[in-house]
Amino acid sequence: MTNPALILAHEWIGLEVEIIDSPNKYEVGIRGEVVDETMKTLKIKTDRGIKVVAKRYRTFKVKFGDRILKVKGDLIAYRPEDRIKRGIMMIKRAKGKVWI
């Protein structure tokens, strides 16, 4: 079984995500496949096109292997390559902010 905290150091491109909490009520419910990622945003391919959403201040529901996880966007608001390199440190920092 995969450790859920590994999602913080994992590549997000190709993962299925849904926004479940956001300061922008119009973003809640956006779901699809992550097709690109920057330090501050995710590009999500939806049925209605590509949506670019900020990572910070959002909570994402992510399909990771055979699990569905909730991840606070602030925990992944790094350049993807830095997040992957610093994965262990971020996993320790997450304590309780990744839910099954």
PDB file of C-alpha atoms in Angstrom:
ATOM      1  CA  MET A   1       0.000   0.000   0.000  1.00  0.00           C
ATOM      2  CA  THR A   2       1.287   3.462  -0.911  1.00  0.00           C
ATOM      3  CA  ASN A   3       1.892   5.989   1.854  1.00  0.00           C
ATOM      4  CA  PRO A   4      -0.624   8.829   1.251  1.00  0.00           C
ATOM      5  CA  ALA A   5       1.924  11.474   2.293  1.00  0.00           C
ATOM      6  CA  LEU A   6       4.001  10.573  -0.791  1.00  0.00           C
ATOM      7  CA  ILE A   7       1.506  12.571  -2.866  1.00  0.00           C
ATOM      8  CA  LEU A   8       3.378  15.697  -1.730  1.00  0.00           C
ATOM      9  CA  ALA A   9       6.545  14.589  -3.530  1.00  0.00           C
ATOM     10  CA  HIS A  10       4.807  12.889  -6.450  1.00  0.00           C
ATOM     11  CA  GLU A  11       4.464  14.182 -10.018  1.00  0.00           C
ATOM     12  CA  TRP A  12       0.936  15.603 -10.373  1.00  0.00           C
ATOM     13  CA  ILE A  13       0.738  15.668 -14.175  1.00  0.00           C
ATOM     14  CA  GLY A  14      -1.634  12.887 -15.175  1.00  0.00           C
ATOM     15  CA  LEU A  15      -3.450  12.694 -11.831  1.00  0.00           C
ATOM     16  CA  GLU A  16      -7.223  13.129 -11.554  1.00  0.00           C
ATOM     17  CA  VAL A  17      -8.099  16.059  -9.275  1.00  0.00           C
ATOM     18  CA  GLU A  18     -11.151  17.953  -8.067  1.00  0.00           C
ATOM     19  CA  ILE A  19     -11.242  21.289  -6.254  1.00  0.00           C
ATOM     20  CA  ILE A  20     -13.282  20.846  -3.079  1.00  0.00           C
ATOM     21  CA  ASP A  21     -12.507  24.136  -1.324  1.00  0.00           C
ATOM     22  CA  SER A  22     -11.511  27.508  -2.742  1.00  0.00           C
ATOM     23  CA  PRO A  23     -11.917  31.200  -1.931  1.00  0.00           C
ATOM     24  CA  ASN A  24     -13.434  31.447  -5.432  1.00  0.00           C
ATOM     25  CA  LYS A  25     -16.787  29.641  -5.254  1.00  0.00           C
ATOM     26  CA  TYR A  26     -16.780  29.161  -9.041  1.00  0.00           C
ATOM     27  CA  GLU A  27     -13.706  26.913  -8.820  1.00  0.00           C
ATOM     28  CA  VAL A  28     -15.290  24.433  -6.410  1.00  0.00           C
ATOM     29  CA  GLY A  29     -16.235  21.323  -8.379  1.00  0.00           C
ATOM     30  CA  ILE A  30     -13.713  21.773 -11.190  1.00  0.00           C
ATOM     31  CA  ARG A  31     -12.405  18.298 -11.911  1.00  0.00           C
ATOM     32  CA  GLY A  32     -10.246  16.632 -14.492  1.00  0.00           C
ATOM     33  CA  GLU A  33      -6.716  15.555 -15.311  1.00  0.00           C
ATOM     34  CA  VAL A  34      -3.701  17.707 -14.466  1.00  0.00           C
ATOM     35  CA  VAL A  35      -1.946  18.452 -17.768  1.00  0.00           C
ATOM     36  CA  ASP A  36       0.630  21.001 -16.591  1.00  0.00           C
ATOM     37  CA  GLU A  37       1.943  22.484 -13.381  1.00  0.00           C
ATOM     38  CA  THR A  38       3.895  25.576 -12.390  1.00  0.00           C
ATOM     39  CA  MET A  39       5.023  26.859  -9.019  1.00  0.00           C
ATOM     40  CA  LYS A  40       1.691  28.556  -8.361  1.00  0.00           C
ATOM     41  CA  THR A  41      -0.847  26.880 -10.661  1.00  0.00           C
ATOM     42  CA  LEU A  42      -2.283  23.641 -11.977  1.00  0.00           C
ATOM     43  CA  LYS A  43      -3.707  23.314 -15.488  1.00  0.00           C
ATOM     44  CA  ILE A  44      -6.649  20.934 -15.343  1.00  0.00           C
ATOM     45  CA  LYS A  45      -8.180  19.407 -18.479  1.00  0.00           C
ATOM     46  CA  THR A  46     -11.944  19.331 -17.944  1.00  0.00           C
ATOM     47  CA  ASP A  47     -14.902  18.471 -20.169  1.00  0.00           C
ATOM     48  CA  ARG A  48     -15.189  22.210 -20.861  1.00  0.00           C
ATOM     49  CA  GLY A  49     -11.541  22.889 -21.700  1.00  0.00           C
ATOM     50  CA  ILE A  50      -8.363  23.706 -19.817  1.00  0.00           C
ATOM     51  CA  LYS A  51      -8.780  25.507 -16.482  1.00  0.00           C
ATOM     52  CA  VAL A  52      -5.824  27.190 -14.768  1.00  0.00           C
ATOM     53  CA  VAL A  53      -6.220  27.331 -10.995  1.00  0.00           C
ATOM     54  CA  ALA A  54      -3.982  28.585  -8.223  1.00  0.00           C
ATOM     55  CA  LYS A  55      -2.627  26.020  -5.770  1.00  0.00           C
ATOM     56  CA  ARG A  56      -2.622  28.227  -2.681  1.00  0.00           C
ATOM     57  CA  TYR A  57      -5.740  28.479  -0.524  1.00  0.00           C
ATOM     58  CA  ARG A  58      -7.405  25.552  -2.297  1.00  0.00           C
ATOM     59  CA  THR A  59      -8.066  21.986  -1.206  1.00  0.00           C
ATOM     60  CA  PHE A  60      -7.863  19.265  -3.819  1.00  0.00           C
ATOM     61  CA  LYS A  61      -9.324  15.777  -3.892  1.00  0.00           C
ATOM     62  CA  VAL A  62      -6.750  13.633  -5.713  1.00  0.00           C
ATOM     63  CA  LYS A  63      -6.941  10.092  -7.022  1.00  0.00           C
ATOM     64  CA  PHE A  64      -3.598   8.550  -5.999  1.00  0.00           C
ATOM     65  CA  GLY A  65      -3.306   4.875  -6.828  1.00  0.00           C
ATOM     66  CA  ASP A  66      -6.341   3.170  -5.334  1.00  0.00           C
ATOM     67  CA  ARG A  67      -6.989   5.987  -2.846  1.00  0.00           C
ATOM     68  CA  ILE A  68      -8.760   9.320  -2.854  1.00  0.00           C
ATOM     69  CA  LEU A  69      -6.837  11.951  -0.866  1.00  0.00           C
ATOM     70  CA  LYS A  70      -7.539  15.525   0.212  1.00  0.00           C
ATOM     71  CA  VAL A  71      -4.498  17.772  -0.132  1.00  0.00           C
ATOM     72  CA  LYS A  72      -4.119  21.411   0.888  1.00  0.00           C
ATOM     73  CA  GLY A  73      -2.759  23.334  -2.092  1.00  0.00           C
ATOM     74  CA  ASP A  74      -0.366  25.303   0.101  1.00  0.00           C
ATOM     75  CA  LEU A  75       1.592  22.069   0.627  1.00  0.00           C
ATOM     76  CA  ILE A  76       2.273  21.711  -3.103  1.00  0.00           C
ATOM     77  CA  ALA A  77       2.803  25.402  -3.928  1.00  0.00           C
ATOM     78  CA  TYR A  78       6.398  24.901  -5.060  1.00  0.00           C
ATOM     79  CA  ARG A  79       8.043  24.410  -8.418  1.00  0.00           C
ATOM     80  CA  PRO A  80       7.350  20.768  -9.312  1.00  0.00           C
ATOM     81  CA  GLU A  81      11.035  19.889  -9.520  1.00  0.00           C
ATOM     82  CA  ASP A  82      11.713  21.441  -6.101  1.00  0.00           C
ATOM     83  CA  ARG A  83       8.735  19.703  -4.540  1.00  0.00           C
ATOM     84  CA  ILE A  84       9.945  16.336  -5.789  1.00  0.00           C
ATOM     85  CA  LYS A  85      13.517  16.982  -4.568  1.00  0.00           C
ATOM     86  CA  ARG A  86      12.375  18.190  -1.156  1.00  0.00           C
ATOM     87  CA  GLY A  87       9.659  15.567  -0.776  1.00  0.00           C
ATOM     88  CA  ILE A  88      10.836  14.049   2.481  1.00  0.00           C
ATOM     89  CA  MET A  89      11.008  17.426   4.227  1.00  0.00           C
ATOM     90  CA  MET A  90       7.525  18.336   3.012  1.00  0.00           C
ATOM     91  CA  ILE A  91       6.065  15.008   4.076  1.00  0.00           C
ATOM     92  CA  LYS A  92       7.303  15.647   7.609  1.00  0.00           C
ATOM     93  CA  ARG A  93       5.902  19.189   7.493  1.00  0.00           C
ATOM     94  CA  ALA A  94       2.472  18.001   6.327  1.00  0.00           C
ATOM     95  CA  LYS A  95       1.555  16.163   9.555  1.00  0.00           C
ATOM     96  CA  GLY A  96      -2.191  15.710   9.377  1.00  0.00           C
ATOM     97  CA  LYS A  97      -2.822  17.905   6.341  1.00  0.00           C
ATOM     98  CA  VAL A  98      -3.204  14.998   3.914  1.00  0.00           C
ATOM     99  CA  TRP A  99      -6.335  12.979   4.534  1.00  0.00           C
ATOM    100  CA  ILE A 100      -7.529   9.627   3.251  1.00  0.00           C
TER     101      ILE A 100
END
